[in-house]
CSV table of N, CA and C in Angstrom, one decimal:
chain,number,residue,atom,x,y,z
Y,1,MET,N,32.2,-38.6,-55.4
Y,1,MET,CA,32.9,-37.4,-54.5
Y,1,MET,C,32.4,-36.2,-53.7
Y,2,TRP,N,31.4,-35.7,-54.2
Y,2,TRP,CA,31.1,-34.4,-54.1
Y,2,TRP,C,29.6,-34.5,-53.4
Y,3,LYS,N,29.0,-35.7,-53.5
Y,3,LYS,CA,28.5,-36.2,-53.0
Y,3,LYS,C,28.3,-37.0,-51.6
Y,4,LYS,N,29.4,-37.3,-51.7
Y,4,LYS,CA,29.8,-37.4,-50.2
Y,4,LYS,C,30.0,-36.5,-49.3
Y,5,ILE,N,30.8,-35.4,-50.0
Y,5,ILE,CA,30.8,-33.8,-49.1
Y,5,ILE,C,29.7,-33.6,-48.4
Y,6,ILE,N,28.8,-33.4,-49.6
Y,6,ILE,CA,27.7,-32.6,-49.2
Y,6,ILE,C,26.7,-32.9,-48.6
Y,7,LEU,N,26.5,-34.4,-48.2
Y,7,LEU,CA,25.7,-35.5,-47.8
Y,7,LEU,C,26.6,-35.6,-46.0
Y,8,THR,N,27.7,-35.2,-46.1
Y,8,THR,CA,28.2,-35.6,-44.9
Y,8,THR,C,27.7,-34.4,-44.0
Y,9,VAL,N,27.9,-33.4,-44.8
Y,9,VAL,CA,27.8,-31.4,-44.5
Y,9,VAL,C,26.5,-31.7,-43.8
Y,10,LEU,N,25.5,-31.8,-44.9
Y,10,LEU,CA,23.9,-32.1,-44.0
Y,10,LEU,C,23.5,-32.3,-43.2
Y,11,ILE,N,24.1,-34.2,-42.9
Y,11,ILE,CA,24.1,-34.9,-41.9
Y,11,ILE,C,24.6,-33.4,-40.4
Y,12,CYS,N,26.0,-33.2,-41.0
Y,12,CYS,CA,26.6,-32.8,-39.7
Y,12,CYS,C,25.4,-31.8,-39.1
Y,13,LEU,N,24.6,-30.7,-40.1
Y,13,LEU,CA,24.3,-29.6,-40.0
Y,13,LEU,C,22.8,-29.8,-39.5
Y,14,LEU,N,22.1,-31.0,-39.9
Y,14,LEU,CA,20.8,-31.8,-39.4
Y,14,LEU,C,20.7,-32.5,-37.8
Y,15,ILE,N,22.2,-33.1,-37.6
Y,15,ILE,CA,21.3,-33.9,-36.0
Y,15,ILE,C,21.9,-32.8,-35.3
Y,16,PRO,N,22.8,-31.8,-35.3
Y,16,PRO,CA,22.2,-30.4,-34.1
Y,16,PRO,C,21.3,-29.5,-34.2
Y,17,ILE,N,20.9,-29.4,-35.6
Y,17,ILE,CA,19.2,-29.0,-35.4
Y,17,ILE,C,18.1,-29.3,-34.8
Y,18,LEU,N,17.9,-30.8,-35.2
Y,18,LEU,CA,17.3,-31.8,-34.8
Y,18,LEU,C,17.4,-32.4,-33.4
Y,19,ILE,N,18.3,-32.5,-32.6
Y,19,ILE,CA,18.5,-32.4,-31.0
Y,19,ILE,C,18.0,-31.1,-30.7
Y,20,ILE,N,18.2,-30.0,-31.0
Y,20,ILE,CA,17.9,-28.7,-30.2
Y,20,ILE,C,16.6,-28.4,-30.6
Y,21,SER,N,15.7,-29.2,-31.8
Y,21,SER,CA,14.5,-28.6,-31.9
Y,21,SER,C,13.3,-30.2,-31.1
Y,22,PHE,N,14.4,-31.0,-31.1
Y,22,PHE,CA,13.2,-32.3,-31.1
Y,22,PHE,C,12.2,-32.0,-29.7
Y,23,PRO,N,12.6,-30.7,-28.2
Y,23,PRO,CA,11.6,-30.9,-27.6
Y,23,PRO,C,10.7,-30.3,-27.9
Y,24,TRP,N,10.7,-29.2,-28.6
Y,24,TRP,CA,10.1,-28.6,-29.4
Y,24,TRP,C,8.9,-29.1,-30.4
Y,25,ILE,N,9.6,-29.8,-31.2
Y,25,ILE,CA,8.4,-30.5,-31.9
Y,25,ILE,C,7.4,-31.8,-31.4
Y,26,CYS,N,8.5,-32.0,-29.9
Y,26,CYS,CA,7.6,-33.3,-29.0
Y,26,CYS,C,6.1,-32.3,-28.5
Y,27,MET,N,6.9,-31.3,-27.8
Y,27,MET,CA,5.2,-30.4,-27.0
Y,27,MET,C,4.8,-30.3,-28.6
Y,28,TYR,N,5.0,-30.1,-29.5
Y,28,TYR,CA,3.7,-29.7,-30.5
Y,28,TYR,C,2.7,-30.9,-30.7
Y,29,PHE,N,3.5,-31.8,-30.8
Y,29,PHE,CA,2.7,-33.3,-31.1
Y,29,PHE,C,1.8,-33.7,-30.0
Y,30,PHE,N,2.5,-32.9,-28.7
Y,30,PHE,CA,1.7,-33.5,-27.4
Y,30,PHE,C,0.5,-32.9,-27.7
Y,31,SER,N,0.5,-31.3,-27.4
Y,31,SER,CA,-0.4,-29.8,-27.5
Y,31,SER,C,-1.5,-30.8,-27.8
Y,32,PHE,N,-1.6,-31.3,-29.1
Y,32,PHE,CA,-3.0,-31.7,-29.2
Y,32,PHE,C,-3.8,-33.4,-28.6
Y,33,ALA,N,-2.2,-33.9,-27.7
Y,33,ALA,CA,-3.4,-35.1,-27.2
Y,33,ALA,C,-4.3,-34.4,-26.3
Y,34,GLU,N,-3.6,-33.4,-25.8
Y,34,GLU,CA,-3.8,-32.4,-24.7
Y,34,GLU,C,-5.0,-32.6,-24.2
Y,35,PRO,N,-6.0,-32.8,-22.8
Y,35,PRO,CA,-7.6,-31.9,-23.5
Y,35,PRO,C,-7.7,-30.8,-23.7
Y,36,ASN,N,-8.8,-30.6,-23.9
Y,36,ASN,CA,-9.3,-28.8,-23.6
Y,36,ASN,C,-9.5,-29.1,-22.1
Y,37,PRO,N,-8.9,-27.6,-21.5
Y,37,PRO,CA,-10.0,-27.6,-20.5
Y,37,PRO,C,-11.3,-27.2,-20.4
Y,38,PRO,N,-12.1,-27.1,-19.3
Y,38,PRO,CA,-13.6,-27.4,-19.5
Y,38,PRO,C,-14.1,-25.8,-19.9
Y,39,SER,N,-15.1,-25.7,-20.7
Y,39,SER,CA,-15.8,-24.5,-20.9
Y,39,SER,C,-16.5,-23.5,-19.7
Y,40,PRO,N,-16.4,-22.6,-19.7
Y,40,PRO,CA,-17.3,-21.5,-18.7
Y,40,PRO,C,-18.3,-21.7,-19.2
Y,41,GLU,N,-19.8,-21.9,-18.1
Y,41,GLU,CA,-20.8,-21.8,-18.3
Y,41,GLU,C,-21.1,-20.0,-18.6
Y,42,ILE,N,-20.2,-18.9,-17.4
Y,42,ILE,CA,-20.8,-17.3,-17.9
Y,42,ILE,C,-18.9,-17.3,-18.8
Y,43,THR,N,-19.7,-16.7,-20.1
Y,43,THR,CA,-18.6,-16.0,-20.7
Y,43,THR,C,-18.4,-14.6,-20.8
Y,44,TYR,N,-19.2,-13.6,-20.3
Y,44,TYR,CA,-19.2,-12.1,-20.3
Y,44,TYR,C,-19.9,-11.8,-19.0
Y,45,GLY,N,-19.2,-11.1,-18.7
Y,45,GLY,CA,-19.5,-10.2,-17.1
Y,45,GLY,C,-19.1,-8.3,-17.5
Y,46,GLU,N,-19.7,-7.6,-16.8
Y,46,GLU,CA,-19.8,-6.4,-16.2
Y,46,GLU,C,-19.3,-6.6,-15.3
Y,47,PHE,N,-18.4,-5.4,-14.7
Y,47,PHE,CA,-18.1,-5.4,-13.3
Y,47,PHE,C,-17.7,-3.8,-13.0
Y,48,PRO,N,-19.1,-2.9,-12.2
Y,48,PRO,CA,-18.7,-2.0,-12.1
Y,48,PRO,C,-17.5,-1.4,-11.5
Y,49,PHE,N,-16.4,-0.8,-11.2
Y,49,PHE,CA,-15.3,-0.3,-10.0
Y,49,PHE,C,-15.6,1.1,-9.8
Y,50,THR,N,-15.2,1.7,-8.6
Y,50,THR,CA,-14.5,3.0,-8.7
Y,50,THR,C,-13.0,2.9,-7.6
Y,51,LEU,N,-12.4,3.9,-8.5
Y,51,LEU,CA,-10.9,4.3,-8.4
Y,51,LEU,C,-10.5,5.5,-8.0
Y,52,GLU,N,-10.2,5.7,-6.6
Y,52,GLU,CA,-10.2,7.2,-6.1
Y,52,GLU,C,-8.2,7.5,-5.9
Y,53,TYR,N,-7.3,7.9,-6.4
Y,53,TYR,CA,-6.4,8.5,-5.9
Y,53,TYR,C,-6.2,9.8,-6.2
Y,54,LYS,N,-4.8,10.0,-5.4
Y,54,LYS,CA,-3.9,11.5,-5.7
Y,54,LYS,C,-2.7,11.5,-6.1
Y,55,ILE,N,-2.5,12.5,-6.8
Y,55,ILE,CA,-1.1,13.1,-7.1
Y,55,ILE,C,-1.0,13.9,-6.8
Y,56,ALA,N,-0.1,14.0,-5.7
Y,56,ALA,CA,0.6,15.3,-5.0
Y,56,ALA,C,-0.9,15.6,-4.0
Y,57,GLU,N,-1.7,16.8,-4.1
Y,57,GLU,CA,-2.6,17.2,-3.5
Y,57,GLU,C,-4.0,16.8,-3.8
Y,58,ASP,N,-4.3,16.7,-5.1
Y,58,ASP,CA,-5.4,16.8,-6.1
Y,58,ASP,C,-5.6,15.1,-6.2
Y,59,THR,N,-6.9,14.7,-6.1
Y,59,THR,CA,-8.0,13.9,-5.9
Y,59,THR,C,-8.6,13.2,-7.0
Y,60,TYR,N,-8.5,12.6,-7.7
Y,60,TYR,CA,-8.9,11.8,-9.0
Y,60,TYR,C,-9.5,10.8,-8.9
Y,61,VAL,N,-11.1,10.9,-9.4
Y,61,VAL,CA,-11.5,10.2,-9.2
Y,61,VAL,C,-12.1,9.3,-10.5
Y,62,VAL,N,-11.9,7.7,-10.6
Y,62,VAL,CA,-12.5,7.5,-12.2
Y,62,VAL,C,-13.8,6.0,-11.7
Y,63,GLN,N,-14.7,6.3,-12.3
Y,63,GLN,CA,-15.8,4.9,-12.2
Y,63,GLN,C,-16.3,5.1,-13.6
Y,64,ASP,N,-15.7,3.2,-13.6
Y,64,ASP,CA,-16.3,2.6,-15.2
Y,64,ASP,C,-16.3,1.1,-14.7
Y,65,VAL,N,-16.7,0.3,-15.8
Y,65,VAL,CA,-17.1,-1.0,-15.8
Y,65,VAL,C,-15.6,-1.4,-16.7
Y,66,VAL,N,-15.7,-3.0,-15.9
Y,66,VAL,CA,-14.6,-3.8,-16.4
Y,66,VAL,C,-15.7,-4.8,-17.5
Y,67,ILE,N,-15.4,-4.9,-18.8
Y,67,ILE,CA,-15.9,-6.0,-19.3
Y,67,ILE,C,-14.4,-7.2,-19.7
Y,68,CYS,N,-15.8,-8.1,-19.4
Y,68,CYS,CA,-14.8,-9.7,-19.7
Y,68,CYS,C,-16.0,-10.6,-20.6
Y,69,GLU,N,-14.4,-11.0,-21.3
Y,69,GLU,CA,-15.2,-12.2,-22.6
Y,69,GLU,C,-14.7,-13.4,-22.4
Y,70,TYR,N,-15.1,-14.1,-22.4
Y,70,TYR,CA,-14.3,-15.4,-22.7
Y,70,TYR,C,-13.6,-15.5,-24.3
Y,71,ASP,N,-12.6,-15.8,-24.5
Y,71,ASP,CA,-11.7,-15.6,-25.9
Y,71,ASP,C,-11.1,-17.4,-25.9
Y,72,GLY,N,-11.8,-18.0,-25.6
Y,72,GLY,CA,-11.7,-19.6,-26.2
Y,72,GLY,C,-10.5,-20.2,-25.5
Y,73,ILE,N,-9.9,-21.2,-26.0
Y,73,ILE,CA,-9.1,-22.3,-26.0
Y,73,ILE,C,-7.3,-21.7,-26.6
Y,74,LYS,N,-6.6,-21.6,-25.7
Y,74,LYS,CA,-4.9,-21.7,-26.4
Y,74,LYS,C,-3.7,-22.7,-25.4
Y,75,TRP,N,-2.9,-22.5,-26.3
Y,75,TRP,CA,-2.0,-23.4,-26.3
Y,75,TRP,C,-0.4,-23.0,-26.3
Y,76,ASP,N,0.2,-22.8,-25.1
Y,76,ASP,CA,1.6,-22.3,-25.0
Y,76,ASP,C,2.6,-23.1,-23.9
Y,77,GLU,N,3.7,-23.0,-24.6
Y,77,GLU,CA,4.6,-24.1,-23.7
Y,77,GLU,C,4.7,-23.8,-22.4
Y,78,GLY,N,4.1,-22.7,-22.0
Y,78,GLY,CA,4.4,-22.7,-20.0
Y,78,GLY,C,3.1,-23.1,-19.6
Y,79,SER,N,1.7,-22.8,-20.5
Y,79,SER,CA,0.8,-23.1,-19.4
Y,79,SER,C,0.1,-24.7,-20.0
Y,80,GLY,N,0.6,-25.1,-21.1
Y,80,GLY,CA,-0.5,-26.3,-22.0
Y,80,GLY,C,-1.8,-25.4,-22.8
Y,81,LYS,N,-2.4,-26.2,-22.5
Y,81,LYS,CA,-3.9,-25.6,-22.9
Y,81,LYS,C,-4.4,-25.1,-21.8
Y,82,HIS,N,-5.1,-23.9,-22.2
Y,82,HIS,CA,-5.4,-23.0,-21.2
Y,82,HIS,C,-6.3,-22.0,-21.6
Y,83,ARG,N,-7.9,-21.6,-20.4
Y,83,ARG,CA,-8.7,-20.6,-21.4
Y,83,ARG,C,-7.9,-19.4,-21.1
Y,84,THR,N,-8.4,-18.4,-22.0
Y,84,THR,CA,-8.3,-17.2,-22.3
Y,84,THR,C,-9.4,-15.8,-22.2
Y,85,TRP,N,-9.0,-14.7,-21.4
Y,85,TRP,CA,-10.6,-14.1,-21.4
Y,85,TRP,C,-9.6,-12.7,-22.4
Y,86,LYS,N,-10.5,-12.1,-22.4
Y,86,LYS,CA,-10.4,-10.8,-23.0
Y,86,LYS,C,-11.1,-9.7,-21.6
Y,87,LYS,N,-10.2,-8.6,-21.7
Y,87,LYS,CA,-10.8,-7.7,-21.1
Y,87,LYS,C,-10.5,-5.9,-21.6
Y,88,HIS,N,-11.7,-5.3,-21.0
Y,88,HIS,CA,-11.1,-3.9,-21.4
Y,88,HIS,C,-12.2,-3.1,-20.7
Y,89,LEU,N,-11.9,-1.5,-20.7
Y,89,LEU,CA,-13.0,-1.2,-20.4
Y,89,LEU,C,-13.8,0.1,-20.6
Y,90,LYS,N,-15.1,-0.1,-20.1
Y,90,LYS,CA,-16.2,0.8,-21.1
Y,90,LYS,C,-16.1,1.7,-21.5
Y,91,THR,N,-16.0,2.4,-20.8
Y,91,THR,CA,-15.8,3.8,-21.1
Y,91,THR,C,-14.2,4.5,-21.5
Y,92,LEU,N,-14.1,4.1,-20.9
Y,92,LEU,CA,-12.1,4.3,-21.2
Y,92,LEU,C,-11.6,3.7,-22.3
Y,93,LYS,N,-12.0,2.6,-22.6
Y,93,LYS,CA,-11.9,2.3,-24.3
Y,93,LYS,C,-10.2,1.3,-24.5
Y,94,SER,N,-9.7,1.2,-23.3
Y,94,SER,CA,-8.5,0.9,-22.6
Y,94,SER,C,-8.6,-1.1,-21.8
Y,95,GLU,N,-7.3,-0.8,-21.8
Y,95,GLU,CA,-7.4,-2.1,-20.5
Y,95,GLU,C,-7.3,-2.5,-19.1
Y,96,ASN,N,-6.6,-0.6,-19.1
Y,96,ASN,CA,-6.3,-0.3,-17.6
Y,96,ASN,C,-6.5,1.0,-17.8
Y,97,VAL,N,-6.1,1.5,-16.4
Y,97,VAL,CA,-6.6,2.9,-16.2
Y,97,VAL,C,-5.2,3.7,-16.3
Y,98,LEU,N,-5.1,4.6,-17.3
Y,98,LEU,CA,-4.0,5.8,-17.3
Y,98,LEU,C,-3.9,6.7,-16.4
Y,99,ILE,N,-3.1,6.9,-15.6
Y,99,ILE,CA,-3.4,7.8,-14.5
Y,99,ILE,C,-2.5,8.7,-14.7
Y,100,LEU,N,-1.6,9.0,-15.4
Y,100,LEU,CA,-0.3,9.8,-16.0
Y,100,LEU,C,0.4,10.0,-16.7
Y,101,THR,N,0.7,10.7,-17.3
Y,101,THR,CA,1.7,10.7,-18.7
Y,101,THR,C,2.5,12.4,-18.7
Y,102,ASP,N,3.9,11.7,-18.5
Y,102,ASP,CA,5.3,12.5,-18.5
Y,102,ASP,C,5.8,12.1,-19.1
Y,103,GLY,N,6.4,12.9,-20.7
Y,103,GLY,CA,6.9,12.3,-22.5
Y,103,GLY,C,6.5,10.9,-22.1
Y,104,ASP,N,8.1,10.3,-22.9
Y,104,ASP,CA,7.4,9.0,-23.0
Y,104,ASP,C,6.9,8.0,-22.0
Y,105,LEU,N,6.7,8.6,-20.5
Y,105,LEU,CA,6.7,7.8,-19.6
Y,105,LEU,C,5.1,7.7,-18.6
Y,106,GLU,N,4.5,6.4,-19.0
Y,106,GLU,CA,2.9,6.4,-18.6
Y,106,GLU,C,2.7,5.3,-17.4
Y,107,ILE,N,2.2,5.9,-16.4
Y,107,ILE,CA,1.8,5.3,-15.2
Y,107,ILE,C,0.2,4.9,-15.1
Y,108,TYR,N,0.4,3.5,-15.2
Y,108,TYR,CA,-1.4,2.8,-15.6
Y,108,TYR,C,-1.7,2.5,-13.9
Y,109,CYS,N,-2.8,1.9,-14.0
Y,109,CYS,CA,-3.6,1.2,-12.9
Y,109,CYS,C,-4.0,0.2,-13.2
Y,110,ASN,N,-4.0,-1.1,-13.2
Y,110,ASN,CA,-4.6,-2.4,-13.1
Y,110,ASN,C,-5.5,-2.6,-12.3
Y,111,ILE,N,-6.7,-3.0,-12.5
Y,111,ILE,CA,-7.6,-3.0,-12.0
Y,111,ILE,C,-8.0,-4.5,-11.4
Y,112,GLY,N,-7.8,-5.7,-12.1
Y,112,GLY,CA,-7.8,-6.5,-12.3
Y,112,GLY,C,-7.9,-7.4,-13.1
Y,113,SER,N,-7.4,-8.4,-13.6
Y,113,SER,CA,-7.5,-9.5,-14.7
Y,113,SER,C,-8.7,-10.5,-15.0
Y,114,ALA,N,-9.6,-10.5,-16.0
Y,114,ALA,CA,-10.3,-10.8,-16.4
Y,114,ALA,C,-10.6,-12.4,-15.8
Y,115,ASN,N,-9.6,-13.0,-15.7
Y,115,ASN,CA,-9.3,-14.6,-14.3
Y,115,ASN,C,-9.9,-14.3,-13.5
Y,116,TYR,N,-10.2,-13.2,-12.6
Y,116,TYR,CA,-10.3,-12.8,-11.2
Y,116,TYR,C,-11.6,-12.7,-11.2
Y,117,TYR,N,-12.5,-11.9,-12.2
Y,117,TYR,CA,-13.4,-11.3,-12.7
Y,117,TYR,C,-14.3,-12.5,-12.4
Y,118,MET,N,-13.8,-13.3,-14.1
Y,118,MET,CA,-15.2,-14.3,-14.3
Y,118,MET,C,-15.1,-15.6,-13.7
Y,119,GLY,N,-14.4,-15.1,-12.5
Y,119,GLY,CA,-13.8,-16.8,-11.5
Y,119,GLY,C,-13.5,-17.9,-11.8
Y,120,ASP,N,-12.8,-17.2,-12.8
Y,120,ASP,CA,-11.7,-18.6,-13.1
Y,120,ASP,C,-10.3,-18.9,-11.8
Y,121,VAL,N,-10.9,-19.6,-11.3
Y,121,VAL,CA,-9.5,-20.0,-9.6
Y,121,VAL,C,-8.5,-20.3,-10.5
Y,122,LYS,N,-8.7,-21.4,-11.5
Y,122,LYS,CA,-7.5,-21.7,-11.7
Y,122,LYS,C,-6.2,-21.1,-12.3
Y,123,TYR,N,-6.8,-19.5,-12.0
Y,123,TYR,CA,-5.7,-18.8,-12.9
Y,123,TYR,C,-5.7,-18.1,-11.8
Y,124,THR,N,-6.3,-17.4,-11.0
Y,124,THR,CA,-6.8,-16.5,-10.3
Y,124,THR,C,-5.5,-16.3,-9.1
Y,125,LEU,N,-4.4,-15.3,-8.9
Y,125,LEU,CA,-3.6,-15.5,-8.0
Y,125,LEU,C,-3.8,-14.5,-6.5
Y,126,ASN,N,-4.5,-13.6,-6.7
Y,126,ASN,CA,-4.9,-13.0,-5.6
Y,126,ASN,C,-5.7,-12.5,-5.4
Y,127,ASN,N,-6.8,-12.9,-4.3
Y,127,ASN,CA,-8.2,-12.5,-3.9
Y,127,ASN,C,-8.3,-12.4,-2.7
Y,128,PRO,N,-8.7,-10.8,-1.9
Y,128,PRO,CA,-9.2,-10.1,-2.6
Y,128,PRO,C,-8.6,-9.7,-3.8
Y,129,HIS,N,-8.6,-8.7,-4.9
Y,129,HIS,CA,-7.6,-8.4,-5.8
Y,129,HIS,C,-7.4,-6.6,-4.9
Y,130,THR,N,-6.2,-6.0,-5.6
Y,130,THR,CA,-6.1,-4.7,-4.7
Y,130,THR,C,-5.2,-3.8,-6.4
Y,131,PRO,N,-6.0,-2.7,-6.8
Y,131,PRO,CA,-5.5,-2.8,-7.8
Y,131,PRO,C,-3.7,-2.3,-7.8
Y,132,VAL,N,-3.1,-2.4,-9.0
Y,132,VAL,CA,-1.5,-2.5,-9.0
Y,132,VAL,C,-1.2,-1.7,-9.9
Y,133,PHE,N,-0.2,-0.5,-9.5
Y,133,PHE,CA,0.0,0.1,-10.3
Y,133,PHE,C,1.4,-0.1,-11.6
Y,134,TYR,N,1.6,0.7,-12.9
Y,134,TYR,CA,2.9,0.2,-12.8
Y,134,TYR,C,3.3,1.2,-14.4
Y,135,TYR,N,4.6,1.2,-14.4
Y,135,TYR,CA,4.8,1.9,-15.5
Y,135,TYR,C,4.9,1.3,-16.8
Y,136,LYS,N,5.3,2.4,-18.3
Y,136,LYS,CA,5.8,1.8,-19.1
Y,136,LYS,C,6.6,3.0,-19.4
Y,137,ASN,N,7.5,3.2,-20.2
Y,137,ASN,CA,8.4,4.2,-20.7
Y,137,ASN,C,9.2,3.3,-21.8
Y,138,GLY,N,8.4,4.0,-23.0
Y,138,GLY,CA,8.8,3.1,-24.3
Y,138,GLY,C,8.6,1.8,-24.5
Y,139,LYS,N,8.9,0.4,-24.7
Y,139,LYS,CA,9.1,-0.5,-23.8
Y,139,LYS,C,9.5,-1.2,-23.4
Y,140,ILE,N,10.0,-0.2,-22.0
Y,140,ILE,CA,10.2,-0.8,-20.6
Y,140,ILE,C,9.0,-0.7,-19.5
Y,141,SER,N,8.9,-2.0,-18.9
Y,141,SER,CA,7.9,-1.8,-18.4
Y,141,SER,C,8.5,-2.1,-16.8
Y,142,GLY,N,7.6,-1.4,-15.8
Y,142,GLY,CA,8.4,-2.2,-14.4
Y,142,GLY,C,7.7,-1.8,-12.7
Y,143,SER,N,7.9,-2.0,-12.0
Y,143,SER,CA,7.1,-1.4,-11.1
Y,143,SER,C,7.0,-0.2,-10.3
Y,144,LYS,N,6.1,-0.4,-9.4
Y,144,LYS,CA,5.6,1.1,-9.2
Y,144,LYS,C,6.6,1.9,-8.3
Y,145,ASP,N,6.7,1.3,-7.2
Y,145,ASP,CA,7.7,2.5,-5.8
Y,145,ASP,C,8.2,3.5,-6.4
Y,146,ASP,N,9.5,3.3,-7.4
Y,146,ASP,CA,10.5,4.6,-7.2
Y,146,ASP,C,9.2,6.0,-8.0
Y,147,LEU,N,8.2,5.5,-8.9
Y,147,LEU,CA,8.3,6.8,-9.7
Y,147,LEU,C,6.7,7.1,-8.5
Y,148,LEU,N,6.1,6.3,-8.3
Y,148,LEU,CA,5.1,6.5,-7.3
Y,148,LEU,C,5.2,7.3,-6.1
Y,149,ASP,N,6.7,7.7,-5.4
Y,149,ASP,CA,7.2,8.3,-4.7
Y,149,ASP,C,7.1,9.3,-5.8
Y,150,LYS,N,8.1,9.6,-6.5
Y,150,LYS,CA,8.7,10.8,-7.0
Y,150,LYS,C,7.2,11.6,-7.6
Y,151,TYR,N,6.4,10.5,-8.6
Y,151,TYR,CA,5.0,12.0,-8.7
Y,151,TYR,C,3.9,11.5,-8.0
Y,152,LYS,N,4.3,11.5,-6.2
Y,152,LYS,CA,3.3,11.1,-5.3
Y,152,LYS,C,1.5,10.8,-5.7
Y,153,ILE,N,2.0,9.8,-6.1
Y,153,ILE,CA,0.6,9.3,-6.6
Y,153,ILE,C,0.5,8.2,-5.4
Y,154,GLU,N,-1.2,8.3,-4.8
Y,154,GLU,CA,-1.1,7.4,-3.7
Y,154,GLU,C,-2.7,6.8,-4.0
Y,155,LEU,N,-2.5,5.7,-4.1
Y,155,LEU,CA,-4.1,4.9,-3.4
Y,155,LEU,C,-5.0,5.3,-2.4
Y,156,VAL,N,-5.8,6.1,-2.9
Y,156,VAL,CA,-6.9,6.4,-2.0
Y,156,VAL,C,-7.8,5.0,-0.9
Y,157,ASN,N,-8.7,5.4,-2.3
Y,157,ASN,CA,-10.0,4.1,-1.9
Y,157,ASN,C,-10.2,3.6,-3.4
Y,158,TRP,N,-10.7,2.4,-3.7
Y,158,TRP,CA,-11.1,1.4,-4.1
Y,158,TRP,C,-12.5,0.7,-4.0
Y,159,GLU,N,-13.2,0.2,-5.1
Y,159,GLU,CA,-14.2,-0.2,-5.2
Y,159,GLU,C,-14.7,-0.6,-6.3
Y,160,LEU,N,-14.0,-2.4,-6.0
Y,160,LEU,CA,-13.8,-3.4,-7.3
Y,160,LEU,C,-15.2,-3.9,-6.8
Y,161,SER,N,-15.4,-4.6,-7.9
Y,161,SER,CA,-16.9,-5.7,-8.1
Y,161,SER,C,-16.5,-7.0,-8.0
Y,162,ALA,N,-16.9,-7.8,-7.2
Y,162,ALA,CA,-16.4,-8.6,-6.3
Y,162,ALA,C,-16.5,-9.8,-8.4
Y,163,PRO,N,-15.5,-10.8,-7.5
Y,163,PRO,CA,-15.5,-12.0,-9.0
Y,163,PRO,C,-17.4,-12.6,-9.1
Y,164,ILE,N,-17.7,-12.7,-10.0
Y,164,ILE,CA,-18.5,-14.0,-10.0
Y,164,ILE,C,-18.1,-15.3,-9.9
Y,165,ILE,N,-18.8,-16.2,-9.7
Y,165,ILE,CA,-18.9,-18.0,-9.3
Y,165,ILE,C,-19.6,-18.3,-10.0
Y,166,ASN,N,-18.1,-18.7,-11.4
Y,166,ASN,CA,-18.6,-19.7,-12.7
Y,166,ASN,C,-18.6,-20.9,-12.5
Y,167,SER,N,-18.8,-21.8,-13.1
Y,167,SER,CA,-18.5,-22.9,-13.3
Y,167,SER,C,-18.3,-23.7,-14.5
Y,168,PHE,N,-17.2,-24.3,-14.4
Y,168,PHE,CA,-16.9,-25.1,-15.8
Y,168,PHE,C,-17.1,-26.3,-16.5
Y,169,LYS,N,-18.0,-26.7,-17.5
Y,169,LYS,CA,-18.0,-27.9,-18.1
Y,169,LYS,C,-17.2,-28.4,-19.2
């Protein structure tokens, strides 16, 4: 009698769990069958840039080098198997340029993705690239418009390196 009740409860629990997890299980197994994207011939690059911006009446100039490196192939449910890249700034030792800090609010300027610089056109969204301002407040991030108006931040000039012409084999 108890065995029947336990078996019935287990079946009633397992069926919904299997129905809900079935798509994820299929994606996991099909990920192995998906072919790897071609590897890049050029896996490392350095790209000098100059960024000039104003905060109120003060002008700031940042000159640094974006270092990009091939990071291998990864898989996720949104993109499948895809090439990944790492990016950091040589002097500033960060991924993007910190423009302003006000308490726990930080305003950054992203001067381009590694995909863009390394000629990975499959993932390049904007060409030519324009620096993008964004902010973080604790764990919240968002667009620039209100904050740039509030702090009177203006992009004056930028000189970004052109992306390389890469081939993938």
